[in-house]
Amino acid sequence: MGLFRFRFRFRFSNRSLNHPIVAIFLLLLSFPLTCLGIRYFPASGETEIHSGPGVLSGFTEAPEYRNGVGCSRDTIHVAMTIDLEYLRGSIAAVHSVLRHASCPENVFFHFIAAEFDPASPRDLTRLVRSTFTSLRFKMYIFREDTVINLISSSIRIALENPLNYARNYLGDILDPNVNRVIYLDSDIVIVDDIQKLWNITLQHNRVIGAPEYCHTNFTNYFTDTFWSDPELPRVFGSRTKPCYFNTGVMVMDMKKWREGDYRRQIENWMEVQRKKRIYELGSLPPFLLVFGGDIEPIDHRWNQHGLGGDNVKGSCRKLHSGPVSLLHWSGKGKPWVRLDDGSACPLDHLWEPYDLYTRKHRRQGPAVGSFGLDGYSSYFI
């Protein structure tokens, strides 16, 4: 929101305060400056995509997905970031949600776009409208300078993107009447009914629900500086057992989030990081420090994560054991990049059916069955 990035000198007086321009300016300053939001509902007629980055003109229109029998009017709120680099992932994620939802018309998407991304929020809005003509959504413009001074270097430069930290500000970004939201990363596909995830109960006054992984070595997510400090590790003292959870899939109670001022708690840890270097993995560790050991544990089927490989090499991974409702290409390797490069991992072909990008130069991989993935079909809903 660069609208007010100018210097000015204005001598206020009782008389000048009555001037209409001054009144409008003061009114605008009274609003929170974390983001701007533009709401779009389904519109009839053709939608033109302005020329811009080439990828914006390469998507085909998704099929119409309509509610099944017995759908209520309850809205399912889903929040996602959207930018040029992960655009194909975001579009595929939305497509997968709608394709498997029993009540797709009940899903309302909250897209968060970066203020200075090469693809402007206006062009992203037009793209979403032309690709999903019946989608109910709102596009928010995230002010990157809200968080830029709190970000420290990470193990992978992509993790330093300010938009990765937009989830910290959902309480400020989303409309105040949104009291519950499912946050999803852009490198996921859902192969189950999102209504099931929405219906999960957050017990014991918990703020977040997510798949929890207590078998991992929790100490690996923080540096020796953190664990050797006489005070910092005590943050986990009152919790039964701090466990790792992936912030790419979260059911969030936004009312409790705002009441608990969790945005500020996360920012406090980011400030500690700037001074002492207590972790290496971008936006994840502050969430672990605030919520680790105190989340609603959700079935692991809702975040089969790590499919992008490690954060350095992006090596191929297999699915975890058990059923699958959501596949998550967290890590360095992204399926659309590997598919286009002709270096796809076997599981990348499970993402491909949801890809709506159709530019002629895009590589077409072999059928899924030829990669020996037939055995995975029994895991899916």
Coordinates of N, CA, C and O in Angstrom, one line a residue, residues 119-231:
A119 N 3.5 -9.7 -10.4 CA 2.1 -9.8 -10.8 C 1.3 -9.0 -9.8 O 1.2 -9.2 -8.6
S120 N 0.7 -7.9 -10.3 CA 0.0 -7.0 -9.5 C -1.3 -7.7 -8.9 O -1.8 -8.6 -9.5
P121 N -1.7 -7.2 -7.7 CA -3.0 -7.8 -7.2 C -4.1 -7.6 -8.1 O -5.0 -8.5 -8.2
R122 N -4.1 -6.6 -8.9 CA -5.2 -6.4 -9.9 C -5.2 -7.5 -11.0 O -6.2 -8.0 -11.3
D123 N -4.0 -7.8 -11.5 CA -3.9 -8.8 -12.5 C -4.2 -10.2 -11.9 O -4.8 -11.0 -12.6
L124 N -3.8 -10.4 -10.7 CA -4.0 -11.7 -10.0 C -5.5 -11.9 -9.8 O -6.1 -13.0 -10.0
T125 N -6.2 -10.8 -9.5 CA -7.7 -10.8 -9.3 C -8.3 -11.2 -10.6 O -9.2 -12.1 -10.6
R126 N -8.0 -10.6 -11.7 CA -8.6 -10.9 -13.0 C -8.3 -12.3 -13.4 O -9.2 -13.0 -13.9
L127 N -7.1 -12.8 -13.1 CA -6.8 -14.2 -13.4 C -7.6 -15.2 -12.6 O -8.2 -16.1 -13.2
V128 N -7.8 -15.0 -11.3 CA -8.6 -15.8 -10.5 C -10.1 -15.8 -11.0 O -10.7 -16.9 -11.1
R129 N -10.5 -14.7 -11.3 CA -11.9 -14.5 -11.8 C -12.1 -15.2 -13.1 O -13.2 -15.8 -13.4
S130 N -11.1 -15.2 -14.0 CA -11.3 -15.8 -15.3 C -11.1 -17.4 -15.2 O -11.6 -18.1 -16.1
T131 N -10.3 -17.8 -14.3 CA -10.1 -19.2 -14.1 C -11.2 -19.9 -13.4 O -11.6 -21.1 -13.7
F132 N -11.7 -19.3 -12.3 CA -12.8 -19.9 -11.5 C -13.9 -18.9 -11.5 O -14.0 -18.0 -10.7
T133 N -14.8 -19.0 -12.5 CA -15.8 -17.9 -12.8 C -16.8 -17.8 -11.7 O -17.5 -16.8 -11.7
S134 N -17.0 -18.9 -10.9 CA -18.1 -18.8 -9.9 C -17.5 -18.7 -8.5 O -18.2 -18.8 -7.5
L135 N -16.2 -18.5 -8.4 CA -15.6 -18.5 -7.1 C -15.9 -17.3 -6.3 O -15.9 -16.1 -6.8
R136 N -16.2 -17.5 -5.0 CA -16.3 -16.3 -4.1 C -15.0 -16.1 -3.4 O -14.4 -17.0 -2.8
F137 N -14.4 -14.9 -3.5 CA -13.1 -14.7 -3.0 C -12.9 -13.2 -2.7 O -13.6 -12.3 -3.2
K138 N -11.8 -12.9 -2.0 CA -11.4 -11.6 -1.8 C -9.9 -11.5 -1.9 O -9.2 -12.4 -1.4
M139 N -9.3 -10.5 -2.5 CA -7.9 -10.3 -2.7 C -7.4 -9.2 -1.7 O -8.0 -8.1 -1.7
Y140 N -6.4 -9.6 -0.9 CA -5.9 -8.6 0.0 C -4.4 -8.2 -0.4 O -3.7 -9.1 -1.0
I141 N -4.1 -7.0 -0.2 CA -2.7 -6.5 -0.5 C -1.9 -6.5 0.7 O -2.2 -5.6 1.6
F142 N -0.9 -7.3 0.9 CA -0.1 -7.4 2.1 C 1.0 -6.4 2.0 O 1.8 -6.4 1.1
R143 N 1.1 -5.6 3.0 CA 2.2 -4.6 3.1 C 3.5 -5.3 3.6 O 3.6 -5.6 4.8
E144 N 4.4 -5.5 2.7 CA 5.6 -6.2 3.0 C 6.5 -5.5 4.1 O 7.2 -6.1 4.9
D145 N 6.4 -4.1 4.1 CA 7.2 -3.4 5.1 C 6.6 -3.6 6.6 O 7.3 -3.2 7.5
T146 N 5.5 -4.3 6.7 CA 5.0 -4.7 8.0 C 5.9 -5.6 8.7 O 6.1 -5.6 9.9
V147 N 6.6 -6.5 7.9 CA 7.4 -7.5 8.5 C 8.9 -7.5 8.0 O 9.7 -8.2 8.6
I148 N 9.2 -6.7 7.0 CA 10.5 -6.8 6.4 C 11.7 -6.6 7.4 O 12.7 -7.3 7.3
N149 N 11.5 -5.7 8.4 CA 12.5 -5.4 9.3 C 12.7 -6.5 10.4 O 13.6 -6.4 11.2
L150 N 11.8 -7.5 10.4 CA 11.8 -8.5 11.4 C 12.4 -9.8 10.8 O 12.7 -10.8 11.6
I151 N 12.6 -9.9 9.5 CA 13.0 -11.1 8.9 C 14.5 -11.3 9.0 O 15.3 -10.3 8.7
S152 N 15.0 -12.4 9.4 CA 16.4 -12.7 9.4 C 16.7 -13.7 8.3 O 15.8 -14.4 7.8
S153 N 18.0 -13.9 8.0 CA 18.4 -14.8 7.0 C 18.0 -16.3 7.4 O 18.0 -16.6 8.5
S154 N 17.8 -17.1 6.3 CA 17.3 -18.5 6.6 C 18.2 -19.5 5.8 O 19.1 -19.1 5.0
I155 N 17.9 -20.7 6.0 CA 18.7 -21.8 5.4 C 18.5 -21.8 3.9 O 19.3 -22.3 3.1
R156 N 17.4 -21.2 3.4 CA 17.0 -21.2 2.0 C 16.4 -19.8 1.7 O 15.5 -19.4 2.4
I157 N 16.9 -19.1 0.7 CA 16.5 -17.7 0.5 C 15.0 -17.6 0.2 O 14.4 -16.6 0.6
A158 N 14.4 -18.6 -0.3 CA 12.9 -18.5 -0.6 C 12.2 -18.4 0.7 O 11.1 -17.8 0.7
L159 N 12.7 -18.9 1.8 CA 12.0 -18.8 3.1 C 12.1 -17.4 3.7 O 11.4 -17.1 4.7
E160 N 12.8 -16.5 3.0 CA 12.9 -15.1 3.5 C 11.9 -14.2 2.8 O 11.8 -13.0 3.1
N161 N 11.1 -14.7 1.9 CA 10.1 -13.9 1.2 C 9.1 -13.4 2.3 O 8.5 -14.2 3.0
P162 N 8.9 -12.1 2.3 CA 7.9 -11.5 3.3 C 6.5 -12.2 3.3 O 5.9 -12.2 4.3
L163 N 6.1 -12.6 2.1 CA 4.8 -13.2 2.0 C 4.7 -14.5 2.8 O 3.6 -14.9 3.2
N164 N 5.8 -15.2 3.1 CA 5.8 -16.3 3.9 C 5.3 -16.0 5.3 O 4.8 -16.9 6.1
Y165 N 5.4 -14.7 5.7 CA 5.0 -14.3 7.1 C 3.7 -13.7 7.2 O 3.2 -13.3 8.2
A166 N 2.9 -13.7 6.0 CA 1.6 -13.1 6.0 C 0.7 -13.9 7.0 O -0.3 -13.3 7.6
R167 N 0.9 -15.2 7.2 CA 0.0 -16.0 8.1 C 0.1 -15.4 9.5 O -0.8 -15.6 10.3
N168 N 1.2 -14.7 9.9 CA 1.3 -14.1 11.2 C 0.3 -13.0 11.4 O 0.0 -12.7 12.6
Y169 N -0.2 -12.5 10.3 CA -1.0 -11.2 10.4 C -2.4 -11.5 9.9 O -3.2 -10.5 9.7
L170 N -2.9 -12.7 9.9 CA -4.2 -13.0 9.5 C -5.3 -12.3 10.4 O -6.3 -12.0 9.9
G171 N -5.0 -12.2 11.6 CA -5.9 -11.5 12.5 C -6.1 -10.1 12.1 O -7.2 -9.5 12.4
D172 N -5.1 -9.4 11.5 CA -5.3 -8.1 11.1 C -5.7 -8.0 9.6 O -6.4 -7.0 9.2
I173 N -5.4 -9.0 8.8 CA -5.7 -8.9 7.4 C -7.1 -9.3 7.1 O -7.8 -8.5 6.4
L174 N -7.6 -10.4 7.7 CA -8.9 -10.8 7.4 C -10.0 -9.9 8.0 O -9.8 -9.3 9.0
D175 N -11.2 -9.9 7.4 CA -12.3 -9.2 7.9 C -12.6 -9.6 9.4 O -12.5 -10.8 9.7
P176 N -12.9 -8.7 10.3 CA -13.1 -9.0 11.7 C -14.2 -10.0 11.9 O -14.2 -10.7 13.0
N177 N -15.1 -10.2 11.0 CA -16.2 -11.1 11.2 C -15.8 -12.6 10.8 O -16.6 -13.5 10.9
V178 N -14.6 -12.7 10.3 CA -14.1 -14.1 10.0 C -13.4 -14.6 11.3 O -12.4 -14.2 11.7
N179 N -14.2 -15.5 11.9 CA -13.7 -16.1 13.2 C -13.0 -17.4 13.1 O -12.5 -17.9 14.2
R180 N -13.0 -18.0 12.0 CA -12.4 -19.3 11.8 C -11.9 -19.4 10.4 O -12.6 -19.0 9.4
V181 N -10.7 -19.9 10.2 CA -10.2 -20.0 8.8 C -9.3 -21.2 8.7 O -8.6 -21.7 9.7
I182 N -9.2 -21.8 7.5 CA -8.2 -22.8 7.2 C -7.1 -22.2 6.4 O -7.4 -21.6 5.4
Y183 N -5.9 -22.2 7.0 CA -4.8 -21.6 6.2 C -4.1 -22.7 5.5 O -3.8 -23.8 6.0
L184 N -3.8 -22.5 4.2 CA -3.2 -23.5 3.3 C -2.0 -22.9 2.6 O -2.1 -21.7 2.0
D185 N -0.9 -23.6 2.5 CA 0.2 -23.2 1.7 C -0.2 -23.3 0.2 O -1.1 -24.0 -0.1
S186 N 0.6 -22.7 -0.7 CA 0.3 -22.8 -2.1 C 0.9 -24.0 -2.8 O 0.6 -24.3 -4.0
D187 N 1.6 -24.9 -2.1 CA 2.2 -26.1 -2.7 C 1.5 -27.3 -2.2 O 2.2 -28.3 -1.9
I188 N 0.2 -27.3 -2.2 CA -0.6 -28.4 -1.7 C -1.7 -28.8 -2.7 O -2.0 -28.0 -3.5
V189 N -2.2 -30.0 -2.6 CA -3.4 -30.4 -3.2 C -4.2 -31.2 -2.2 O -3.7 -32.0 -1.5
I190 N -5.5 -30.9 -2.2 CA -6.4 -31.7 -1.3 C -7.2 -32.7 -2.2 O -7.7 -32.4 -3.2
V191 N -7.2 -34.0 -1.7 CA -7.8 -35.1 -2.4 C -9.0 -35.6 -1.6 O -9.3 -36.8 -1.7
D192 N -9.6 -34.8 -0.7 CA -10.7 -35.2 0.2 C -11.6 -33.9 0.3 O -11.3 -32.8 -0.2
D193 N -12.7 -34.1 1.0 CA -13.7 -33.1 1.2 C -13.2 -32.1 2.3 O -13.0 -32.5 3.4
I194 N -13.0 -30.8 1.9 CA -12.4 -29.9 2.9 C -13.4 -29.6 4.0 O -13.0 -29.1 5.1
Q195 N -14.7 -30.0 3.8 CA -15.7 -29.8 4.9 C -15.2 -30.6 6.1 O -15.4 -30.2 7.3
K196 N -14.6 -31.8 5.9 CA -14.1 -32.6 7.0 C -13.1 -31.9 7.8 O -13.1 -32.0 9.1
L197 N -12.2 -31.2 7.2 CA -11.2 -30.4 7.9 C -11.8 -29.3 8.6 O -11.4 -28.9 9.8
W198 N -12.7 -28.6 8.0 CA -13.4 -27.5 8.6 C -14.2 -27.8 9.9 O -14.3 -27.1 10.8
N199 N -14.7 -29.0 9.9 CA -15.6 -29.5 11.0 C -14.8 -29.9 12.2 O -15.4 -30.3 13.3
I200 N -13.5 -29.9 12.2 CA -12.7 -30.4 13.3 C -12.9 -29.4 14.5 O -12.9 -28.2 14.3
T201 N -13.0 -30.0 15.7 CA -13.2 -29.2 16.9 C -11.9 -28.8 17.5 O -11.1 -29.7 17.7
L202 N -11.7 -27.6 17.8 CA -10.5 -27.2 18.6 C -10.9 -27.2 20.1 O -11.6 -26.4 20.6
Q203 N -10.4 -28.2 20.8 CA -10.7 -28.4 22.2 C -9.8 -27.6 23.1 O -8.7 -27.1 22.7
H204 N -10.2 -27.6 24.4 CA -9.4 -27.0 25.5 C -8.9 -25.6 25.2 O -7.7 -25.3 25.5
N205 N -9.8 -24.8 24.6 CA -9.5 -23.4 24.3 C -8.3 -23.2 23.4 O -7.6 -22.2 23.4
R206 N -8.0 -24.2 22.5 CA -6.9 -24.1 21.6 C -7.1 -23.2 20.5 O -8.3 -23.0 20.0
V207 N -6.1 -22.6 19.9 CA -6.2 -21.6 18.9 C -6.0 -22.2 17.5 O -6.5 -21.8 16.5
I208 N -5.1 -23.2 17.5 CA -4.7 -23.8 16.2 C -4.9 -25.3 16.2 O -4.6 -26.0 17.2
G209 N -5.3 -25.9 15.1 CA -5.3 -27.3 14.9 C -4.5 -27.7 13.7 O -4.5 -27.0 12.7
A210 N -3.6 -28.7 13.8 CA -2.8 -29.1 12.7 C -2.2 -30.5 13.0 O -2.2 -30.9 14.2
P211 N -1.9 -31.3 12.0 CA -1.2 -32.5 12.2 C 0.1 -32.3 13.1 O 0.9 -31.4 12.7
E212 N 0.3 -33.1 14.1 CA 1.4 -33.0 15.0 C 2.3 -34.2 14.8 O 1.9 -35.3 14.7
Y213 N 3.6 -33.9 14.9 CA 4.6 -35.0 14.7 C 5.6 -35.0 15.9 O 6.6 -34.3 15.9
C214 N 5.3 -35.9 16.8 CA 6.0 -35.9 18.1 C 7.2 -36.9 18.0 O 8.0 -36.9 19.0
H215 N 7.4 -37.6 16.9 CA 8.5 -38.5 16.8 C 9.7 -37.8 16.3 O 10.8 -38.4 16.3
T216 N 9.6 -36.6 15.8 CA 10.8 -35.9 15.3 C 11.6 -35.3 16.4 O 11.1 -35.1 17.5
N217 N 12.8 -35.0 16.2 CA 13.7 -34.5 17.2 C 13.5 -33.0 17.2 O 14.0 -32.2 16.4
F218 N 12.7 -32.6 18.2 CA 12.3 -31.2 18.3 C 13.5 -30.2 18.5 O 13.5 -29.1 18.1
T219 N 14.6 -30.7 19.1 CA 15.8 -29.8 19.3 C 16.4 -29.4 18.0 O 17.1 -28.3 18.0
N220 N 16.2 -30.1 16.9 CA 16.8 -29.8 15.6 C 16.3 -28.5 15.1 O 16.9 -27.9 14.1
Y221 N 15.1 -28.0 15.5 CA 14.5 -26.8 15.0 C 15.0 -25.5 15.6 O 14.6 -24.4 15.1
F222 N 16.0 -25.6 16.5 CA 16.5 -24.5 17.1 C 18.1 -24.6 17.3 O 18.5 -25.8 17.4
T223 N 18.8 -23.6 17.4 CA 20.2 -23.6 17.4 C 20.7 -23.9 18.8 O 20.0 -23.9 19.8
D224 N 22.0 -24.2 18.9 CA 22.6 -24.5 20.2 C 22.6 -23.2 21.1 O 22.5 -23.3 22.3
T225 N 22.6 -22.1 20.4 CA 22.4 -20.8 21.2 C 21.1 -20.8 22.0 O 21.1 -20.3 23.1
F226 N 20.1 -21.3 21.3 CA 18.8 -21.3 22.0 C 18.8 -22.3 23.2 O 18.4 -21.9 24.3
W227 N 19.3 -23.5 23.0 CA 19.2 -24.5 24.0 C 20.1 -24.3 25.1 O 19.9 -24.7 26.3
S228 N 21.2 -23.5 24.9 CA 22.2 -23.3 25.9 C 21.9 -22.0 26.8 O 22.5 -21.8 27.8
D229 N 20.9 -21.3 26.3 CA 20.5 -20.1 27.0 C 19.7 -20.5 28.3 O 18.9 -21.4 28.3
P230 N 20.0 -19.9 29.4 CA 19.4 -20.3 30.7 C 17.9 -19.9 30.8 O 17.2 -20.5 31.6
E231 N 17.4 -19.1 29.9 CA 16.0 -18.6 30.0 C 15.1 -19.1 28.8 O 14.0 -19.5 29.0

